[in-house]
């Protein structure tokens, strides 16, 4: 499964036309202990770069931006119940939502792991 990254510190893994979205290790490190997540509604259509949700920590609140346009197909209820999953397993159990891609071509504008690592070192 290919994994893509945004300059806003979201990641997405793509399987077929479904992408799983979350925040990166860098984002959760910068935020500190996550205490609340606001997830989008299932069925909602969200355009690329629009706010899809919010993550709040003991330090700050940050918007979660939609990496690609699409329809939200599922949200992580376990994360809603235990927001600390965003800290303990941001690339696994701490995923935020799944989205059905409406334009797979948007993936080409995202970063691969090497490019994201280089970008986040300077962020």
PDB file of C-alpha atoms in Angstrom:
ATOM      1  CA  UNK A   1       0.000   0.000   0.000  1.00  0.00           C
ATOM      2  CA  UNK A   2       1.592   3.299  -1.013  1.00  0.00           C
ATOM      3  CA  UNK A   3       1.764   5.980   1.694  1.00  0.00           C
ATOM      4  CA  UNK A   4       1.680   9.675   0.833  1.00  0.00           C
ATOM      5  CA  UNK A   5       2.279  12.741   2.989  1.00  0.00           C
ATOM      6  CA  UNK A   6       1.227  16.392   2.953  1.00  0.00           C
ATOM      7  CA  UNK A   7       3.112  19.507   3.988  1.00  0.00           C
ATOM      8  CA  UNK A   8       0.368  19.940   6.622  1.00  0.00           C
ATOM      9  CA  UNK A   9       1.616  16.713   8.263  1.00  0.00           C
ATOM     10  CA  UNK A  10      -1.163  14.339   7.274  1.00  0.00           C
ATOM     11  CA  UNK A  11      -0.477  10.902   5.832  1.00  0.00           C
ATOM     12  CA  UNK A  12      -2.645   8.693   3.701  1.00  0.00           C
ATOM     13  CA  UNK A  13      -2.327   5.097   2.616  1.00  0.00           C
ATOM     14  CA  UNK A  14      -4.180   4.095  -0.517  1.00  0.00           C
ATOM     15  CA  UNK A  15      -5.756   0.755  -1.322  1.00  0.00           C
ATOM     16  CA  UNK A  16      -7.752   0.783  -4.541  1.00  0.00           C
ATOM     17  CA  UNK A  17      -9.862   3.961  -4.441  1.00  0.00           C
ATOM     18  CA  UNK A  18      -9.966   4.199  -0.624  1.00  0.00           C
ATOM     19  CA  UNK A  19      -7.444   6.253   1.341  1.00  0.00           C
ATOM     20  CA  UNK A  20      -6.920   6.016   5.091  1.00  0.00           C
ATOM     21  CA  UNK A  21      -5.907   9.396   6.575  1.00  0.00           C
ATOM     22  CA  UNK A  22      -4.164  10.360   9.813  1.00  0.00           C
ATOM     23  CA  UNK A  23      -1.565  12.697  11.261  1.00  0.00           C
ATOM     24  CA  UNK A  24       2.161  12.003  11.093  1.00  0.00           C
ATOM     25  CA  UNK A  25       4.651  11.294  13.877  1.00  0.00           C
ATOM     26  CA  UNK A  26       5.963  14.836  13.375  1.00  0.00           C
ATOM     27  CA  UNK A  27       2.484  16.316  13.886  1.00  0.00           C
ATOM     28  CA  UNK A  28       1.739  14.364  17.036  1.00  0.00           C
ATOM     29  CA  UNK A  29       5.200  15.222  18.424  1.00  0.00           C
ATOM     30  CA  UNK A  30       4.555  18.920  17.819  1.00  0.00           C
ATOM     31  CA  UNK A  31       1.072  18.764  19.342  1.00  0.00           C
ATOM     32  CA  UNK A  32       1.932  16.801  22.457  1.00  0.00           C
ATOM     33  CA  UNK A  33      -0.660  14.680  24.246  1.00  0.00           C
ATOM     34  CA  UNK A  34      -3.807  14.509  22.092  1.00  0.00           C
ATOM     35  CA  UNK A  35      -6.953  14.853  24.219  1.00  0.00           C
ATOM     36  CA  UNK A  36      -9.749  15.291  21.639  1.00  0.00           C
ATOM     37  CA  UNK A  37     -10.440  14.689  17.958  1.00  0.00           C
ATOM     38  CA  UNK A  38     -13.285  16.065  15.871  1.00  0.00           C
ATOM     39  CA  UNK A  39     -13.838  13.711  12.949  1.00  0.00           C
ATOM     40  CA  UNK A  40     -15.840  14.405   9.775  1.00  0.00           C
ATOM     41  CA  UNK A  41     -19.270  12.916   9.169  1.00  0.00           C
ATOM     42  CA  UNK A  42     -19.490   9.701   7.180  1.00  0.00           C
ATOM     43  CA  UNK A  43     -20.914  10.510   3.743  1.00  0.00           C
ATOM     44  CA  UNK A  44     -19.581  14.065   3.706  1.00  0.00           C
ATOM     45  CA  UNK A  45     -17.829  15.188   0.523  1.00  0.00           C
ATOM     46  CA  UNK A  46     -14.734  17.253   1.260  1.00  0.00           C
ATOM     47  CA  UNK A  47     -12.471  18.974  -1.259  1.00  0.00           C
ATOM     48  CA  UNK A  48      -8.690  18.728  -1.161  1.00  0.00           C
ATOM     49  CA  UNK A  49      -7.115  21.152   1.364  1.00  0.00           C
ATOM     50  CA  UNK A  50     -10.434  21.848   3.134  1.00  0.00           C
ATOM     51  CA  UNK A  51     -10.604  21.304   6.886  1.00  0.00           C
ATOM     52  CA  UNK A  52     -11.782  17.752   7.531  1.00  0.00           C
ATOM     53  CA  UNK A  53     -11.422  17.673  11.300  1.00  0.00           C
ATOM     54  CA  UNK A  54      -9.660  19.039  14.353  1.00  0.00           C
ATOM     55  CA  UNK A  55      -7.162  17.550  16.755  1.00  0.00           C
ATOM     56  CA  UNK A  56      -6.718  19.102  20.191  1.00  0.00           C
ATOM     57  CA  UNK A  57      -3.852  18.510  22.573  1.00  0.00           C
ATOM     58  CA  UNK A  58      -2.754  19.845  25.926  1.00  0.00           C
ATOM     59  CA  UNK A  59      -0.661  22.405  23.978  1.00  0.00           C
ATOM     60  CA  UNK A  60      -2.796  23.459  21.023  1.00  0.00           C
ATOM     61  CA  UNK A  61      -5.569  22.731  18.557  1.00  0.00           C
ATOM     62  CA  UNK A  62      -4.854  22.073  14.896  1.00  0.00           C
ATOM     63  CA  UNK A  63      -6.968  21.564  11.812  1.00  0.00           C
ATOM     64  CA  UNK A  64      -6.725  18.296   9.915  1.00  0.00           C
ATOM     65  CA  UNK A  65      -6.813  19.052   6.194  1.00  0.00           C
ATOM     66  CA  UNK A  66      -8.185  16.777   3.503  1.00  0.00           C
ATOM     67  CA  UNK A  67      -5.175  15.514   1.516  1.00  0.00           C
ATOM     68  CA  UNK A  68      -7.343  14.573  -1.496  1.00  0.00           C
ATOM     69  CA  UNK A  69     -10.908  15.268  -2.534  1.00  0.00           C
ATOM     70  CA  UNK A  70     -13.470  12.602  -1.810  1.00  0.00           C
ATOM     71  CA  UNK A  71     -16.310  11.191   0.251  1.00  0.00           C
ATOM     72  CA  UNK A  72     -15.742  10.144   3.855  1.00  0.00           C
ATOM     73  CA  UNK A  73     -16.599   6.438   4.091  1.00  0.00           C
ATOM     74  CA  UNK A  74     -15.579   5.660   7.681  1.00  0.00           C
ATOM     75  CA  UNK A  75     -14.264   7.354  10.825  1.00  0.00           C
ATOM     76  CA  UNK A  76     -12.142   5.811  13.554  1.00  0.00           C
ATOM     77  CA  UNK A  77     -14.529   5.522  16.500  1.00  0.00           C
ATOM     78  CA  UNK A  78     -11.730   3.977  18.584  1.00  0.00           C
ATOM     79  CA  UNK A  79      -9.773   7.224  18.156  1.00  0.00           C
ATOM     80  CA  UNK A  80     -12.798   9.267  19.209  1.00  0.00           C
ATOM     81  CA  UNK A  81     -13.020   7.125  22.363  1.00  0.00           C
ATOM     82  CA  UNK A  82      -9.238   7.155  22.986  1.00  0.00           C
ATOM     83  CA  UNK A  83      -7.601  10.206  21.328  1.00  0.00           C
ATOM     84  CA  UNK A  84      -4.200   9.171  22.724  1.00  0.00           C
ATOM     85  CA  UNK A  85      -4.032   6.593  19.894  1.00  0.00           C
ATOM     86  CA  UNK A  86      -2.965   9.539  17.703  1.00  0.00           C
ATOM     87  CA  UNK A  87       0.182   9.722  19.864  1.00  0.00           C
ATOM     88  CA  UNK A  88       0.869   6.059  20.540  1.00  0.00           C
ATOM     89  CA  UNK A  89       0.226   4.727  17.015  1.00  0.00           C
ATOM     90  CA  UNK A  90      -0.293   7.635  14.572  1.00  0.00           C
ATOM     91  CA  UNK A  91       0.359   5.540  11.455  1.00  0.00           C
ATOM     92  CA  UNK A  92      -1.700   2.571  12.650  1.00  0.00           C
ATOM     93  CA  UNK A  93      -4.528   2.422  15.192  1.00  0.00           C
ATOM     94  CA  UNK A  94      -4.528   6.240  15.406  1.00  0.00           C
ATOM     95  CA  UNK A  95      -5.886   6.794  11.868  1.00  0.00           C
ATOM     96  CA  UNK A  96      -8.626   9.443  11.576  1.00  0.00           C
ATOM     97  CA  UNK A  97     -10.907   8.600   8.649  1.00  0.00           C
ATOM     98  CA  UNK A  98     -11.209   6.834   5.313  1.00  0.00           C
ATOM     99  CA  UNK A  99     -12.156   8.559   2.092  1.00  0.00           C
ATOM    100  CA  UNK A 100     -13.204   7.359  -1.358  1.00  0.00           C
ATOM    101  CA  UNK A 101     -10.988   9.224  -3.810  1.00  0.00           C
ATOM    102  CA  UNK A 102     -12.795  11.381  -6.334  1.00  0.00           C
ATOM    103  CA  UNK A 103      -9.597  12.297  -8.242  1.00  0.00           C
ATOM    104  CA  UNK A 104      -6.688   9.867  -7.873  1.00  0.00           C
ATOM    105  CA  UNK A 105      -4.588  12.287  -9.926  1.00  0.00           C
ATOM    106  CA  UNK A 106      -4.317  14.490  -6.824  1.00  0.00           C
ATOM    107  CA  UNK A 107      -1.998  11.891  -5.302  1.00  0.00           C
ATOM    108  CA  UNK A 108       0.804  12.982  -7.645  1.00  0.00           C
ATOM    109  CA  UNK A 109       1.069  16.345  -5.839  1.00  0.00           C
ATOM    110  CA  UNK A 110       1.701  14.674  -2.464  1.00  0.00           C
ATOM    111  CA  UNK A 111       5.058  13.764  -0.943  1.00  0.00           C
ATOM    112  CA  UNK A 112       6.588  10.307  -0.683  1.00  0.00           C
ATOM    113  CA  UNK A 113       8.289   9.242   2.548  1.00  0.00           C
ATOM    114  CA  UNK A 114      11.746  10.461   1.518  1.00  0.00           C
ATOM    115  CA  UNK A 115      10.481  13.898   0.467  1.00  0.00           C
ATOM    116  CA  UNK A 116       8.321  14.217   3.595  1.00  0.00           C
ATOM    117  CA  UNK A 117      11.203  13.258   5.906  1.00  0.00           C
ATOM    118  CA  UNK A 118      13.376  15.925   4.304  1.00  0.00           C
ATOM    119  CA  UNK A 119      10.532  18.481   4.501  1.00  0.00           C
ATOM    120  CA  UNK A 120       9.721  17.733   8.157  1.00  0.00           C
ATOM    121  CA  UNK A 121      13.377  18.053   9.203  1.00  0.00           C
ATOM    122  CA  UNK A 122      13.139  21.714   8.173  1.00  0.00           C
ATOM    123  CA  UNK A 123       9.620  22.303   9.566  1.00  0.00           C
TER     124      UNK A 123
END
